[in-house]
PDB file of C-alpha atoms in Angstrom:
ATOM      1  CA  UNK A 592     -34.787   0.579  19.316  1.00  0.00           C
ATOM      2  CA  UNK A 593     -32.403   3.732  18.785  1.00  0.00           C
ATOM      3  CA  UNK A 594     -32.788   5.393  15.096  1.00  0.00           C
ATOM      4  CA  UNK A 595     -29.718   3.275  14.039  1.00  0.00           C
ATOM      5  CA  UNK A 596     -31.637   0.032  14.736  1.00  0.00           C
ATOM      6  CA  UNK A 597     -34.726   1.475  13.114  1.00  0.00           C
ATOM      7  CA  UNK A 598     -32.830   2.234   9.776  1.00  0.00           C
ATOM      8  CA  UNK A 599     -31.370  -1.270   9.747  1.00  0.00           C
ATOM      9  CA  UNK A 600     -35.036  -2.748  10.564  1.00  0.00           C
ATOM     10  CA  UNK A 601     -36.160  -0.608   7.353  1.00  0.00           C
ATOM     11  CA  UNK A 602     -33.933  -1.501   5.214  1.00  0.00           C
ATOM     12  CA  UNK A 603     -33.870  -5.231   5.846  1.00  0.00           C
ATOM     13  CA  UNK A 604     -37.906  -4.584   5.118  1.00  0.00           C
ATOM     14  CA  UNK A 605     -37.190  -3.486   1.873  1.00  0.00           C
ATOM     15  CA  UNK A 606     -34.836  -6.483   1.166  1.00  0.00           C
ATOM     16  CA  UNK A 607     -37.878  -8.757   2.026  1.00  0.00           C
ATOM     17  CA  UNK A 608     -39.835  -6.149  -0.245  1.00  0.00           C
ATOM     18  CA  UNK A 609     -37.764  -6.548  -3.076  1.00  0.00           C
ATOM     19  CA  UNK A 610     -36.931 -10.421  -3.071  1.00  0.00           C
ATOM     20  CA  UNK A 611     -41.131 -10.832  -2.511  1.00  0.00           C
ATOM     21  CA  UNK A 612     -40.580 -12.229   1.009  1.00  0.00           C
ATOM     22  CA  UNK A 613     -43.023  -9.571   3.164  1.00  0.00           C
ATOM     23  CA  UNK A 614     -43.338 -11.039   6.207  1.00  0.00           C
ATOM     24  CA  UNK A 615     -47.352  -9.420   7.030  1.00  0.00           C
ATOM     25  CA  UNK A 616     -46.320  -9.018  10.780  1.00  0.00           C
ATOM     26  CA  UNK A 617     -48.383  -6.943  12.937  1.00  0.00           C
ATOM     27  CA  UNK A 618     -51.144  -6.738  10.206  1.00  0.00           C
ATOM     28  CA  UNK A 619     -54.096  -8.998  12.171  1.00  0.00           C
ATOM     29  CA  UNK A 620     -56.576  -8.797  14.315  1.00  0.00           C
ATOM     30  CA  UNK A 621     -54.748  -8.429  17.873  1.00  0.00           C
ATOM     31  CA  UNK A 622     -52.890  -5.947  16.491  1.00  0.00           C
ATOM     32  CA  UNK A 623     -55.658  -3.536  15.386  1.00  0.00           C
ATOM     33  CA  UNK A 624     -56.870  -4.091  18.698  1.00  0.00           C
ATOM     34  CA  UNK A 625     -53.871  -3.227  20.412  1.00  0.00           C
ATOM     35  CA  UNK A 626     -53.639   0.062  18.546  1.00  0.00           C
ATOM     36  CA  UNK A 627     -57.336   1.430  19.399  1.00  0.00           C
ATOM     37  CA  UNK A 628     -54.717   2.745  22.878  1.00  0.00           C
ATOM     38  CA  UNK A 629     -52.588   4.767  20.958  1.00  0.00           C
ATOM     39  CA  UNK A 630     -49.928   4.703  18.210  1.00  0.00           C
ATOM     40  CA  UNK A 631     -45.855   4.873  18.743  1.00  0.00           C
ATOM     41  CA  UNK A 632     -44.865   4.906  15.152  1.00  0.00           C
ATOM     42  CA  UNK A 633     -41.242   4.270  15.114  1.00  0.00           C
ATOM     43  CA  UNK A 634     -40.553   6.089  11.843  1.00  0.00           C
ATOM     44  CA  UNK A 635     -42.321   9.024  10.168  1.00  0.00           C
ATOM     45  CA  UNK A 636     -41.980   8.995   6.664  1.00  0.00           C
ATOM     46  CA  UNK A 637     -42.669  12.099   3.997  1.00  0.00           C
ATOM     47  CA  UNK A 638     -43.253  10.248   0.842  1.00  0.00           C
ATOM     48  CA  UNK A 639     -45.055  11.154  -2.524  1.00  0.00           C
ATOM     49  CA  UNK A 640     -48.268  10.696  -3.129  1.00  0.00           C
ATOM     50  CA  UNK A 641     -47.879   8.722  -6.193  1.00  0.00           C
ATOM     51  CA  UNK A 642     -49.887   5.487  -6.402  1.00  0.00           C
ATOM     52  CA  UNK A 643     -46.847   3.337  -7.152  1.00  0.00           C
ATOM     53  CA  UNK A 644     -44.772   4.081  -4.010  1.00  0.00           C
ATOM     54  CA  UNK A 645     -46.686   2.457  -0.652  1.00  0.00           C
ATOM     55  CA  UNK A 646     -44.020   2.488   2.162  1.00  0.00           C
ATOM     56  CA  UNK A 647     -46.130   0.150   4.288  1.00  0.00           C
ATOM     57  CA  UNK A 648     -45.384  -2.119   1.934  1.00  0.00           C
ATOM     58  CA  UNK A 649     -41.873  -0.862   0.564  1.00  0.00           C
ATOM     59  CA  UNK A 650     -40.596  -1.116   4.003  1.00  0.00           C
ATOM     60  CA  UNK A 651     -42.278  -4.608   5.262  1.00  0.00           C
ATOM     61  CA  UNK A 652     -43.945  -2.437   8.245  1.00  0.00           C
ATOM     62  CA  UNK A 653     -47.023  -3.298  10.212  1.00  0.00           C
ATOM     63  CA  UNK A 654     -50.275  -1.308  11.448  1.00  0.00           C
ATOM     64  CA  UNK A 655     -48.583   0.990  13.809  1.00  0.00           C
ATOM     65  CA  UNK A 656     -44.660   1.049  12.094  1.00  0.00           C
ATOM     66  CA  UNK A 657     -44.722   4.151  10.278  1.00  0.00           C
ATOM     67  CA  UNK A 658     -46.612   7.485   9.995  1.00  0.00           C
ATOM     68  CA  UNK A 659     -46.748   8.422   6.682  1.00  0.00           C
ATOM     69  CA  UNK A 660     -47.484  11.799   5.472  1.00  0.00           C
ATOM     70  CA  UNK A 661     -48.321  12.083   1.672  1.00  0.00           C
ATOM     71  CA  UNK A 662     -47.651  14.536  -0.738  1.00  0.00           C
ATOM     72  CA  UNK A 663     -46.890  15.281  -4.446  1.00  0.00           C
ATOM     73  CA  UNK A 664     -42.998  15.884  -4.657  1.00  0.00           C
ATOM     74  CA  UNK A 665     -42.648  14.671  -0.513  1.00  0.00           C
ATOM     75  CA  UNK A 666     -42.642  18.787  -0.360  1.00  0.00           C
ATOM     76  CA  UNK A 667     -42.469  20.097   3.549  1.00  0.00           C
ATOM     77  CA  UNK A 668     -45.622  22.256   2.985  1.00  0.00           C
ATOM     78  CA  UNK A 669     -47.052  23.762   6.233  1.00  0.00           C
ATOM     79  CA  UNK A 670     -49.478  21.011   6.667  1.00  0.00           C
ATOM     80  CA  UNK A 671     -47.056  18.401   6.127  1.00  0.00           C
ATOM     81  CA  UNK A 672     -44.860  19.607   7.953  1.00  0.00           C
ATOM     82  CA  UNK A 673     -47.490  20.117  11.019  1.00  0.00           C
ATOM     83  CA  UNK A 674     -48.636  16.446  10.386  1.00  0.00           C
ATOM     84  CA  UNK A 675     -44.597  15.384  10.929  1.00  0.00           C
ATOM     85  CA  UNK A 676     -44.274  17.721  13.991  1.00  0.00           C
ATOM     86  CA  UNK A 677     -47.202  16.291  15.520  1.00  0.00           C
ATOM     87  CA  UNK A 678     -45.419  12.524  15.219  1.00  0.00           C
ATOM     88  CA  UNK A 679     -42.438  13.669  16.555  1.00  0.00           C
ATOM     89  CA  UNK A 680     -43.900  15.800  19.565  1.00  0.00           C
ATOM     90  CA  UNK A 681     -46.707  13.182  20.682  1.00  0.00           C
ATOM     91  CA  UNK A 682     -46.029   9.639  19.049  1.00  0.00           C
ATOM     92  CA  UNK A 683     -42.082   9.180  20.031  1.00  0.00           C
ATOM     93  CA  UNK A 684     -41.036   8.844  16.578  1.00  0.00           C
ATOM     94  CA  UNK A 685     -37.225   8.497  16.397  1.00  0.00           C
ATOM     95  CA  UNK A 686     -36.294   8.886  12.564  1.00  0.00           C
ATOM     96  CA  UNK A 687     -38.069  10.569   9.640  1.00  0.00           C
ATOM     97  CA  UNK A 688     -37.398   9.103   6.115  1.00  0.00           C
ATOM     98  CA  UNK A 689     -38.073  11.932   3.024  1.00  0.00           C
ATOM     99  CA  UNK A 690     -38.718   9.475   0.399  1.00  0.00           C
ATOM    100  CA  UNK A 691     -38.785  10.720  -3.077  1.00  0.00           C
ATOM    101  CA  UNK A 692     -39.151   8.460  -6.108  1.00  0.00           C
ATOM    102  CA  UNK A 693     -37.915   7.478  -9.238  1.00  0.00           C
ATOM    103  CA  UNK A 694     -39.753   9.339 -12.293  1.00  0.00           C
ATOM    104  CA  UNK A 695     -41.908  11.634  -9.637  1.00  0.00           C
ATOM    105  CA  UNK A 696     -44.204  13.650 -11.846  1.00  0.00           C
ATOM    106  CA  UNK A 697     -44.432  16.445  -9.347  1.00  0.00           C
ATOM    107  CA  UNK A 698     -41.006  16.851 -10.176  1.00  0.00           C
ATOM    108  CA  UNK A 699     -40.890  16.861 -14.005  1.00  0.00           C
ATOM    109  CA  UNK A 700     -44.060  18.861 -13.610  1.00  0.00           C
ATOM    110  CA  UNK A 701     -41.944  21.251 -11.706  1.00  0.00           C
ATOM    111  CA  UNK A 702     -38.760  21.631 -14.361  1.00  0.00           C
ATOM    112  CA  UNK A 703     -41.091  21.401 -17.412  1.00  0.00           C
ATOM    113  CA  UNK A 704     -42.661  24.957 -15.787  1.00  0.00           C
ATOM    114  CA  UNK A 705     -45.441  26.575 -16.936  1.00  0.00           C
ATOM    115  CA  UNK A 706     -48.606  27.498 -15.583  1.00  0.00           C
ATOM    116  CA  UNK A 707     -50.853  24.401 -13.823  1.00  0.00           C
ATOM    117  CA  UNK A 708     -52.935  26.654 -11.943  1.00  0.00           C
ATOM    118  CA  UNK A 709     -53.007  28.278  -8.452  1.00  0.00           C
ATOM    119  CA  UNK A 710     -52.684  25.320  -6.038  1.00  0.00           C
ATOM    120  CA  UNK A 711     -50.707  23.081  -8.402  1.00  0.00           C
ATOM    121  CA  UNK A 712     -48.335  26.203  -8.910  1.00  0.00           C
ATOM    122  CA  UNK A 713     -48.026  26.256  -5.371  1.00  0.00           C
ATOM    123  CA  UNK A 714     -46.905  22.933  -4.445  1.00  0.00           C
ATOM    124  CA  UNK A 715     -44.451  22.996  -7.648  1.00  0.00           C
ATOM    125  CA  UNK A 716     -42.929  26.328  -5.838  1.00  0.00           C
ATOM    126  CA  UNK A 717     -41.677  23.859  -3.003  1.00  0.00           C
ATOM    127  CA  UNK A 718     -39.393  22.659  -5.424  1.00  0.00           C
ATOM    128  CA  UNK A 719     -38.150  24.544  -7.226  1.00  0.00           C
ATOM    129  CA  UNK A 720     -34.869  24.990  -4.995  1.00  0.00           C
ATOM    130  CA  UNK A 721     -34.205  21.529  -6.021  1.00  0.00           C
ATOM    131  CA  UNK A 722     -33.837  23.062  -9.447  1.00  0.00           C
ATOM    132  CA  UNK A 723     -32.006  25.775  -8.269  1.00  0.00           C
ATOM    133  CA  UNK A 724     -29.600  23.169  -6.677  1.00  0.00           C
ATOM    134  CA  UNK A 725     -29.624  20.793  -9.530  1.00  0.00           C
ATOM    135  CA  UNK A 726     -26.647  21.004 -12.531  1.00  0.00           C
ATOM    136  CA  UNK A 727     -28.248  22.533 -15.924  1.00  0.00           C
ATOM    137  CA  UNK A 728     -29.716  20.018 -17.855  1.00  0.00           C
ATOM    138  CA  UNK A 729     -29.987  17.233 -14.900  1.00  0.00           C
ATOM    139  CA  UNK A 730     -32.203  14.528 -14.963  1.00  0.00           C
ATOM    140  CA  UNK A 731     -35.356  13.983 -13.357  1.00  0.00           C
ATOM    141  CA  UNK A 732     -34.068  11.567 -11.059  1.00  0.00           C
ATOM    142  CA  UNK A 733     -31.192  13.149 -10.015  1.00  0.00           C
ATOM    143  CA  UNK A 734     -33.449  16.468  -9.041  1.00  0.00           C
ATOM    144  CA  UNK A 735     -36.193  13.876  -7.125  1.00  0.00           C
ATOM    145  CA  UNK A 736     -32.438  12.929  -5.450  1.00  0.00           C
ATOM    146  CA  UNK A 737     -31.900  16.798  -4.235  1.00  0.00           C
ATOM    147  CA  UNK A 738     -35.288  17.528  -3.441  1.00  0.00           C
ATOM    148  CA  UNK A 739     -35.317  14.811  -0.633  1.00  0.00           C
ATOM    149  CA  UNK A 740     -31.639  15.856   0.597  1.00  0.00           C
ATOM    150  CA  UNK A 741     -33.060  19.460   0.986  1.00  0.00           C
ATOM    151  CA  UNK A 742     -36.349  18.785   2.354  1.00  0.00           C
ATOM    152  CA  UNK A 743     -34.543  17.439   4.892  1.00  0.00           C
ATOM    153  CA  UNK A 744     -33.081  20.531   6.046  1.00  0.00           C
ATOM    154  CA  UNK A 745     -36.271  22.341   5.676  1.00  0.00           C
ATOM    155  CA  UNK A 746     -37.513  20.475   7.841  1.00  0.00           C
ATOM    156  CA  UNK A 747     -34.900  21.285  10.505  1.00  0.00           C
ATOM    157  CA  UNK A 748     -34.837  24.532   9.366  1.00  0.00           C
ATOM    158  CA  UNK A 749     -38.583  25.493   8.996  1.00  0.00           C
ATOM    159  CA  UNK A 750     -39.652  23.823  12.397  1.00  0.00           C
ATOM    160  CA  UNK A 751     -38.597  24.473  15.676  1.00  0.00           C
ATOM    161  CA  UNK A 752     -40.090  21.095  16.805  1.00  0.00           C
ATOM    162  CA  UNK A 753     -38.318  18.796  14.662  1.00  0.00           C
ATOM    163  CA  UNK A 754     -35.019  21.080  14.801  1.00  0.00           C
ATOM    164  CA  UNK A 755     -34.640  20.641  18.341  1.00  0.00           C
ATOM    165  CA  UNK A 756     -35.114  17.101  18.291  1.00  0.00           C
ATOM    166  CA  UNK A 757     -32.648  17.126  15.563  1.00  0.00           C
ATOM    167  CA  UNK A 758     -30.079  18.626  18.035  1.00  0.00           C
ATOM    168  CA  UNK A 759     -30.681  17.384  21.151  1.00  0.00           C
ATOM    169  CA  UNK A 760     -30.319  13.631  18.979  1.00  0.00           C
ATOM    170  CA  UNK A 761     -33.626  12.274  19.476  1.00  0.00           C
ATOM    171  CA  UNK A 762     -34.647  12.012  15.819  1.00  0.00           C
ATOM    172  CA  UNK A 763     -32.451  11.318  12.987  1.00  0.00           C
ATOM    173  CA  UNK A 764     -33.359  12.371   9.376  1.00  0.00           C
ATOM    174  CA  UNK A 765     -32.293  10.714   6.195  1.00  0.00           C
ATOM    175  CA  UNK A 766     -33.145  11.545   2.488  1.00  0.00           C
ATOM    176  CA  UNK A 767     -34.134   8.258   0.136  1.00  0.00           C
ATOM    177  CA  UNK A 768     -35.079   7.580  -2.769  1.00  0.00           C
ATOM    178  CA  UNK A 769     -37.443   4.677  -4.101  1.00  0.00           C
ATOM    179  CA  UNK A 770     -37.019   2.868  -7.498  1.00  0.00           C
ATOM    180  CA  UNK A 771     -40.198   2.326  -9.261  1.00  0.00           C
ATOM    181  CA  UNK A 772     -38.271  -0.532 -11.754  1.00  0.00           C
ATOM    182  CA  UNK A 773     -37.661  -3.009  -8.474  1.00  0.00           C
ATOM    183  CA  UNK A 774     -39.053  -1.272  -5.120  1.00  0.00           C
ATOM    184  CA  UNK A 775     -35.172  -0.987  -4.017  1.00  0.00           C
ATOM    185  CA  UNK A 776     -35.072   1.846  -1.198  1.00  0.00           C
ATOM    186  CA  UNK A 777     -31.734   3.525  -1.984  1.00  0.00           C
ATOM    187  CA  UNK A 778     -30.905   6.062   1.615  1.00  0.00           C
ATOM    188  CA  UNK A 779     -28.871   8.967   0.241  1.00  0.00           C
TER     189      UNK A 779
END
């Protein structure tokens, strides 16, 4: 499959998703077995950590479909962005998906400020150039909305790995954003 192919198989995932038709292939047996020889993940994707957005399930994939990296606020962190760099230099993934979420509560942890302590501090940093970006006064959602679009180019920008395969066309990147009130995947 090419990363245009890969998008459409995605998306027509979350249509199955969202209508409560998951289809539960590759999930048995034969193909835990299959997978003890390695892993080809087709898509990487850099998703919250929130309990209420599972892109296994969002996107209909099977054992072996997607390599998910967690984090609060889907921030490119060094060690997230390692964990994606890794997919893309030894598992063949062709397109990374930075999935924020509706309501994230990194996010309105972020624009409320204030001090949460060293490490939460730190993540919040990553996104605070979403607030930079964002209009005074915006909306959570619409901030969760231009975190993703600029992780993306963070991620280009940040890593040599994944910029290259950026430009020489063998990955493609695409901001999203997941609705908590329906499980719709909405690609920005």
């Amino acid at each position: 499959m090419n990363a245009e192919q890969i998008i459409t198989r995605l998306k027509e995932g979350n249509e199955r998703y969202v209508s409560d038709q998951l289809g539960h292939d590759l999930q048995d047996h034969n193909r835990r077995n299959e997978l003890t020889k390695g892993q080809q993940p087709h898509t990487i994707v850099l998703s919250c950590a929130d309990s209420r957005v599972v892109p296994e399930l969002a996107f209909d994939a099977g054992l072996g479909e997607l390599f998910v990296v967690r984090v609060a606020g889907n921030v490119a962190n060094t060690s997230s962005m390692a964990s994606i760099e890794y997919a893309v230099a030894h598992c063949g993934s062709q397109v990374i998906v930075v999935l924020g979420h509706q309501s994230c509560g990194a996010v309105t942890a972020a624009m409320a400020g204030g001090d949460n302590g060293y490490n939460l501090n730190h993540l919040l940093s990553h996104i605070q150039p979403a607030l930079s970006a964002s209009a005074e006064g915006a909306e959570v959602n619409d901030v969760v909305k231009t975190n993703a679009k600029l992780v993306v180019d963070e991620l280009c920008s940040r890593s040599k790995i994944i910029g290259d395969a950026v430009a020489n066309g063998s990955v493609k990147i695409v901001p999203a954003y997941y609705k908590l009130d329906g499980g719709k995947v909405e690609f920005l």
